[in-house]
Coordinates of N, CA and C in Angstrom, one line a residue:
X1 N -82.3 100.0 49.7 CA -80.9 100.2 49.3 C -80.0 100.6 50.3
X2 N -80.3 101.2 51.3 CA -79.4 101.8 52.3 C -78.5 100.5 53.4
X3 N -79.7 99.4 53.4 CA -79.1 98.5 53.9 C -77.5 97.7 53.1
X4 N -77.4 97.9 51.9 CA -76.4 97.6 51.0 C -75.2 98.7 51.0
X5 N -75.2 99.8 51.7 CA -74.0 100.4 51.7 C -73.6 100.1 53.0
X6 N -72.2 99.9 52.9 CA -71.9 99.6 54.4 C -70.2 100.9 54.2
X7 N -70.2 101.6 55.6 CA -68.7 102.4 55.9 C -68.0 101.7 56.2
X8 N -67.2 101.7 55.7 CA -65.7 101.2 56.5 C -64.7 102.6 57.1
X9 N -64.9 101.8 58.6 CA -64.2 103.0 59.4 C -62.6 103.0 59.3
X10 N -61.9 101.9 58.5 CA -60.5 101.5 58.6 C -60.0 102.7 57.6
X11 N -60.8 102.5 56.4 CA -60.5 103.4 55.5 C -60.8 104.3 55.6
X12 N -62.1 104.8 55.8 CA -63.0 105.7 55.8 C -63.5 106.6 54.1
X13 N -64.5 105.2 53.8 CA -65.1 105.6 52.6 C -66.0 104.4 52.7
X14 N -67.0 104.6 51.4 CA -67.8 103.4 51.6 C -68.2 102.3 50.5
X15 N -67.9 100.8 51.3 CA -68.1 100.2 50.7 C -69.5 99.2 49.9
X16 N -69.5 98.7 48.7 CA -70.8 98.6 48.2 C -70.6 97.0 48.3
X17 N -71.8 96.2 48.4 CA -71.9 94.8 48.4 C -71.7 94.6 47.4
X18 N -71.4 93.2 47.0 CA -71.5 92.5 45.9 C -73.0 91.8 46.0
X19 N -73.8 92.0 44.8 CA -74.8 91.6 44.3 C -75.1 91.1 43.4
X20 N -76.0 90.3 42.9 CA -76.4 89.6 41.6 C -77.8 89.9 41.1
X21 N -77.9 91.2 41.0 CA -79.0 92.0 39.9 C -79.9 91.3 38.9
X22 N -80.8 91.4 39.1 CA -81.9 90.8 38.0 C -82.3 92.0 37.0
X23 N -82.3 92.1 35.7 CA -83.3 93.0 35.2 C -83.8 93.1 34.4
X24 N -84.9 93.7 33.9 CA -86.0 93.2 33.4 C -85.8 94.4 32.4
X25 N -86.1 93.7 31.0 CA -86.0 94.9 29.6 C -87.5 94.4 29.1
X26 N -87.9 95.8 28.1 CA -89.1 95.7 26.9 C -88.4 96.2 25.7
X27 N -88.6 95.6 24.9 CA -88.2 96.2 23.2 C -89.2 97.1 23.3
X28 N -88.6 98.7 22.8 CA -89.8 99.4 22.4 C -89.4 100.0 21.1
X29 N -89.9 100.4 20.0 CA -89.8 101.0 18.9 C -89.9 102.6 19.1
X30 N -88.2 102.9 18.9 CA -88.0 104.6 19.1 C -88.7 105.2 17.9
X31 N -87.7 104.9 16.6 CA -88.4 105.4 15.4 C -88.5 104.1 14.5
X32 N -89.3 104.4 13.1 CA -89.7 103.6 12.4 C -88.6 102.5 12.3
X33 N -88.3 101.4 12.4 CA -87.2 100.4 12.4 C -86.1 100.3 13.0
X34 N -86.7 101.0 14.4 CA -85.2 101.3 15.2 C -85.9 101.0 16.6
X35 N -85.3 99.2 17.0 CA -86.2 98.8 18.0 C -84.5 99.4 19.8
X36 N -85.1 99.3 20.4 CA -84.3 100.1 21.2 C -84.6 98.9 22.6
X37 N -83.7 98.4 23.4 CA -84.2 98.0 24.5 C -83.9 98.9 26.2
X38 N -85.1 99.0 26.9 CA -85.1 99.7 27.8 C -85.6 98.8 29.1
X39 N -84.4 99.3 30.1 CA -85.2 98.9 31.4 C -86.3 99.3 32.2
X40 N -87.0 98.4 32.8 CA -88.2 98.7 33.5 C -88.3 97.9 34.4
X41 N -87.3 97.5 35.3 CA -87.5 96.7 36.3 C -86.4 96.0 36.8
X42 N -85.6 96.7 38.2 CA -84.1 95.5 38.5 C -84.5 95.3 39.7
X43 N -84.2 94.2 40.1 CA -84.3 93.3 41.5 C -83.0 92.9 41.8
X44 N -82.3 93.8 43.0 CA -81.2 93.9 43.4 C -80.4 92.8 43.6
X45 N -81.3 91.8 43.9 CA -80.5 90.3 44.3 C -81.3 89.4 44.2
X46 N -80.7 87.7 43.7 CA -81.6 86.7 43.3 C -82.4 86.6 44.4
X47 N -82.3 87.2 45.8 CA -83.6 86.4 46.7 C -84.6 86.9 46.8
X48 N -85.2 86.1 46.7 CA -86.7 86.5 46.4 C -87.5 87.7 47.4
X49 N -87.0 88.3 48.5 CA -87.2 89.4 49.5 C -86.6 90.7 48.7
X50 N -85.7 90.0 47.8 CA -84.9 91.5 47.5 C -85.7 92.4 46.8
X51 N -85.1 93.9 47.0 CA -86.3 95.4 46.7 C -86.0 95.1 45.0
X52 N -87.2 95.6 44.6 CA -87.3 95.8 43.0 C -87.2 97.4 43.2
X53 N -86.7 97.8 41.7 CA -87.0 99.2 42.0 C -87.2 99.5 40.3
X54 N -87.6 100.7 39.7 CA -88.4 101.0 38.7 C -88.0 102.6 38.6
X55 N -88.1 102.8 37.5 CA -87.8 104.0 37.1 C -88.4 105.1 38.0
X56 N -89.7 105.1 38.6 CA -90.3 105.8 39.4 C -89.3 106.5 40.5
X57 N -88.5 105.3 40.9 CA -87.6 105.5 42.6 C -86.9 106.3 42.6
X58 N -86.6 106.9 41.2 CA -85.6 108.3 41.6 C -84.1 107.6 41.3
X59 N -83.4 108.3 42.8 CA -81.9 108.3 42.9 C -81.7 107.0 43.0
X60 N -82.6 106.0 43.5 CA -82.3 104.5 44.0 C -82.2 103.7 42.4
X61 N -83.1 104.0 41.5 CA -83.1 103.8 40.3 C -81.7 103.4 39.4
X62 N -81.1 104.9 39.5 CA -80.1 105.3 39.0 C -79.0 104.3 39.6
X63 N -79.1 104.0 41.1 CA -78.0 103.4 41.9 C -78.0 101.7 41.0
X64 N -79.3 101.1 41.5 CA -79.7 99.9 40.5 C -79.2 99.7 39.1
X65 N -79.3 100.9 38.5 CA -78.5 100.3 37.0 C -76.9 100.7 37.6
X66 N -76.6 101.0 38.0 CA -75.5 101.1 38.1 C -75.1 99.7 39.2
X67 N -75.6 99.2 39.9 CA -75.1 97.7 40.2 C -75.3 96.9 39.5
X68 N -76.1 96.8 38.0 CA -76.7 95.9 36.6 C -75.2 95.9 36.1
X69 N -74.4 97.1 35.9 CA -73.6 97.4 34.7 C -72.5 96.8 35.7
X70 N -72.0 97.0 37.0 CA -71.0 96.6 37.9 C -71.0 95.0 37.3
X71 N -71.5 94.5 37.4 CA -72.3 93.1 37.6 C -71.7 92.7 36.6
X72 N -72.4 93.1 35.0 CA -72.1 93.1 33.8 C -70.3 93.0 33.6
X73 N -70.1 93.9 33.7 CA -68.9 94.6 33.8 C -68.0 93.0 34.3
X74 N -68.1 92.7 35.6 CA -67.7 91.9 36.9 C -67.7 90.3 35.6
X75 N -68.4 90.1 35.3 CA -68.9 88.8 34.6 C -67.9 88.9 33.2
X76 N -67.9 90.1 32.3 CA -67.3 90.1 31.4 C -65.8 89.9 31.7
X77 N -65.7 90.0 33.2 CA -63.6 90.4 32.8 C -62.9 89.2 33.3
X78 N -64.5 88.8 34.6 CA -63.3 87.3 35.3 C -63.8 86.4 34.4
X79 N -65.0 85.8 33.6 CA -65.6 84.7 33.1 C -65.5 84.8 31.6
X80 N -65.8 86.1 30.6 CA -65.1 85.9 29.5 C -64.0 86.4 28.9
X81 N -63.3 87.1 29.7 CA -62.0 87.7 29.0 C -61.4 86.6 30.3
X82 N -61.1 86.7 31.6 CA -59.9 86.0 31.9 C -59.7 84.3 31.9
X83 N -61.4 83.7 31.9 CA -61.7 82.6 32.6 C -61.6 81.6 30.4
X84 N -62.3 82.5 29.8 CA -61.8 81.9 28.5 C -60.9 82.3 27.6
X85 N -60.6 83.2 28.0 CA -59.5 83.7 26.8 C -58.1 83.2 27.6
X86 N -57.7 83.9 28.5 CA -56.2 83.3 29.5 C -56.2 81.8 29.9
X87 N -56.7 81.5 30.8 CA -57.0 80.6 31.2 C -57.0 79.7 30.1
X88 N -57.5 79.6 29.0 CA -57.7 78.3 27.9 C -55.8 78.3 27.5
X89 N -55.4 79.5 27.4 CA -54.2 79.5 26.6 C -53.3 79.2 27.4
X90 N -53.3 79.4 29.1 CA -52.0 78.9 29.6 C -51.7 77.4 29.7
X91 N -52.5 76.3 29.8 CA -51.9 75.0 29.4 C -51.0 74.8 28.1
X92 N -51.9 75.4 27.1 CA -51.2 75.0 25.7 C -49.8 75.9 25.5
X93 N -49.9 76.9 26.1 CA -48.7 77.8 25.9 C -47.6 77.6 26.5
X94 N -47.8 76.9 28.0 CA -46.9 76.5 29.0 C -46.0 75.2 28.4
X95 N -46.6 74.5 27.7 CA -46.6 73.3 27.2 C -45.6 73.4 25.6
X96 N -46.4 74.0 24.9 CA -45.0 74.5 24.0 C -43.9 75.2 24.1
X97 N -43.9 76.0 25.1 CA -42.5 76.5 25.5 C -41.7 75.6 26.7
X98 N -42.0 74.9 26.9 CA -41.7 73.7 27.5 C -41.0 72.2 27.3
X99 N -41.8 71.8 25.6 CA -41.4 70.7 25.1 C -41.3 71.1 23.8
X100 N -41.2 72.1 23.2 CA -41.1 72.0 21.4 C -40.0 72.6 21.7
X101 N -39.3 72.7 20.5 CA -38.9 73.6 19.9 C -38.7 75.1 19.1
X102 N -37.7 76.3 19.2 CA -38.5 77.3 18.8 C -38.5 76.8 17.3
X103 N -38.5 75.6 16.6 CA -38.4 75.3 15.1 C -39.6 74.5 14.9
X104 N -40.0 73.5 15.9 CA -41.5 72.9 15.9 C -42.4 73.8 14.8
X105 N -43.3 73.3 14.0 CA -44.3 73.5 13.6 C -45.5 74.0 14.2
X106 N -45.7 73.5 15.5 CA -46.9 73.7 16.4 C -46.3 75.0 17.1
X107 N -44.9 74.9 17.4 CA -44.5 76.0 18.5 C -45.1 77.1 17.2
X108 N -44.5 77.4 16.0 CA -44.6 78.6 15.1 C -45.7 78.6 15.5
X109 N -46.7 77.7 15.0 CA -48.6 78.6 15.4 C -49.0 79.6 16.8
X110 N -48.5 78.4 17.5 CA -48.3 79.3 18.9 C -48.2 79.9 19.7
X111 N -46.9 80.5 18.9 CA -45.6 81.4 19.3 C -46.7 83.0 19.3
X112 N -47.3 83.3 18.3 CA -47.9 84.6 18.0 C -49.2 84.5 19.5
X113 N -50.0 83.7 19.6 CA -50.9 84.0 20.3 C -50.6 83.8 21.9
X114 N -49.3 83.0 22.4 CA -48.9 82.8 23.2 C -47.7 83.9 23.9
X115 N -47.0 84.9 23.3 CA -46.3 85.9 23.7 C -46.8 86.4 24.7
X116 N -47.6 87.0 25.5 CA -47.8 87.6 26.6 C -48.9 87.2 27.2
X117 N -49.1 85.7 26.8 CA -50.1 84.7 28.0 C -49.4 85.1 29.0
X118 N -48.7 84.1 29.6 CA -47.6 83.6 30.6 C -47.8 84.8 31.2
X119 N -47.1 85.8 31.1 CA -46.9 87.3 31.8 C -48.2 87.6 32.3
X120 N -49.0 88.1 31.3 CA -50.1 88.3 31.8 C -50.6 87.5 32.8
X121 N -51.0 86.0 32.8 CA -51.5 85.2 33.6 C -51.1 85.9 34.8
X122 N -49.7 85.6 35.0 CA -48.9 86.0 35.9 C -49.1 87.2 36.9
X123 N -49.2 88.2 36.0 CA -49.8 89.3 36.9 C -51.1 89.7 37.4
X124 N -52.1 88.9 36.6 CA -53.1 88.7 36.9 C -53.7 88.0 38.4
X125 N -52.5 87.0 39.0 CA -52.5 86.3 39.8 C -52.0 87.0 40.6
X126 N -51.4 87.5 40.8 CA -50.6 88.9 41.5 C -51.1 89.7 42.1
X127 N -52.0 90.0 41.3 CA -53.2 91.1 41.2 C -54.1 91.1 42.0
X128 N -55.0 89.7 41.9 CA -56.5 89.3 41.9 C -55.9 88.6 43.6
X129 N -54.5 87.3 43.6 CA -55.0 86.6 44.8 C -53.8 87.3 45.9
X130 N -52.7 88.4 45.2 CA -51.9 88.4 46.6 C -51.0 87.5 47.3
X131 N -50.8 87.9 48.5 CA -50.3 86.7 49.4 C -51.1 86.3 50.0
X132 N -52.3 86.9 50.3 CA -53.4 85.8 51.0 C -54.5 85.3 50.5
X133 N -54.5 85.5 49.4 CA -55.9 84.7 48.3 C -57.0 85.0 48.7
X134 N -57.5 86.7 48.8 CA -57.9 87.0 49.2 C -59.6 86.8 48.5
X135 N -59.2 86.6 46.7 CA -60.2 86.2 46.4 C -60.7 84.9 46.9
X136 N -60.0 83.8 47.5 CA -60.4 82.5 47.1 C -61.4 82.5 48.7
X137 N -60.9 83.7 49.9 CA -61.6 83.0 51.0 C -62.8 84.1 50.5
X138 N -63.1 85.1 49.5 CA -64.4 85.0 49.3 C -65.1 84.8 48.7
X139 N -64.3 83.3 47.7 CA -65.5 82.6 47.2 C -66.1 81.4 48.7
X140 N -65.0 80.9 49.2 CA -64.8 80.2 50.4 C -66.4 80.5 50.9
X141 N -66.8 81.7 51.3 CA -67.9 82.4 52.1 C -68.9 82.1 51.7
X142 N -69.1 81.8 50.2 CA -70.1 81.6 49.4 C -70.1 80.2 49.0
X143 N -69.6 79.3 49.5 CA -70.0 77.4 49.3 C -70.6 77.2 50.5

């Protein structure tokens, strides 16, 4: 694990890699009809060299679920909150405030679920790419 923390002297604090966690659960039965799932097994990164680690490891353990949930976490906000929920609505929303009218039939449907697309999107892009799309050169790193 130590190889995965790196300092940054610019700042001076430290920063954590981005990883892609594997991990491994067992259903176990807590009490009578109350099945519970527990981990027993995360492998820090899809390559096949990468350290596994197990409840046994202690502090490293702890660190491991806590890159599972980052991960979790990371996948829920860009791929199903912004990649399907925003993202699906800015065409159609752009589109009716564009060519209908606020009297259209289609605009009324879309008037309620489209009110704070646009903005949002907006800042969202703001946010995430900056002036130098800082996301895009590190997906760039990764093709």
């Amino acid at each position: 694990m130590p190889q995965a923390l790196l300092h940054d002297v610019k700042f001076n604090h430290t920063v954590v890699q981005m990883t892609s966690p594997i991990a491994f659960f067992v259903v176990s039965e807590a009490e009578l009809g109350i099945k519970r799932l527990n981990p027993v097994a995360i492998q820090m990164d899809y390559t096949p060299d990468s350290k596994v680690y197990t409840p046994l490891d202690g502090k490293n353990w702890f660190l491991a679920k806590s890159f599972v949930q980052r991960a979790d976490f990371n996948t829920l906000h860009l791929i199903e909150k912004r990649l399907k929920t925003h993202l699906y609505l800015d065409a159609p929303c752009t589109l009716s405030e564009k060519y209908f009218s606020e009297y259209h039939p289609v605009y009324q449907l879309l008037r309620q679920h489209c009110r704070a697309a646009l903005e949002t999107n907006k800042l969202f892009e703001i946010k995430l790419f900056g002036k130098i799309f800082l996301f895009f050169n590190a997906l760039l790193a990764f093709l």
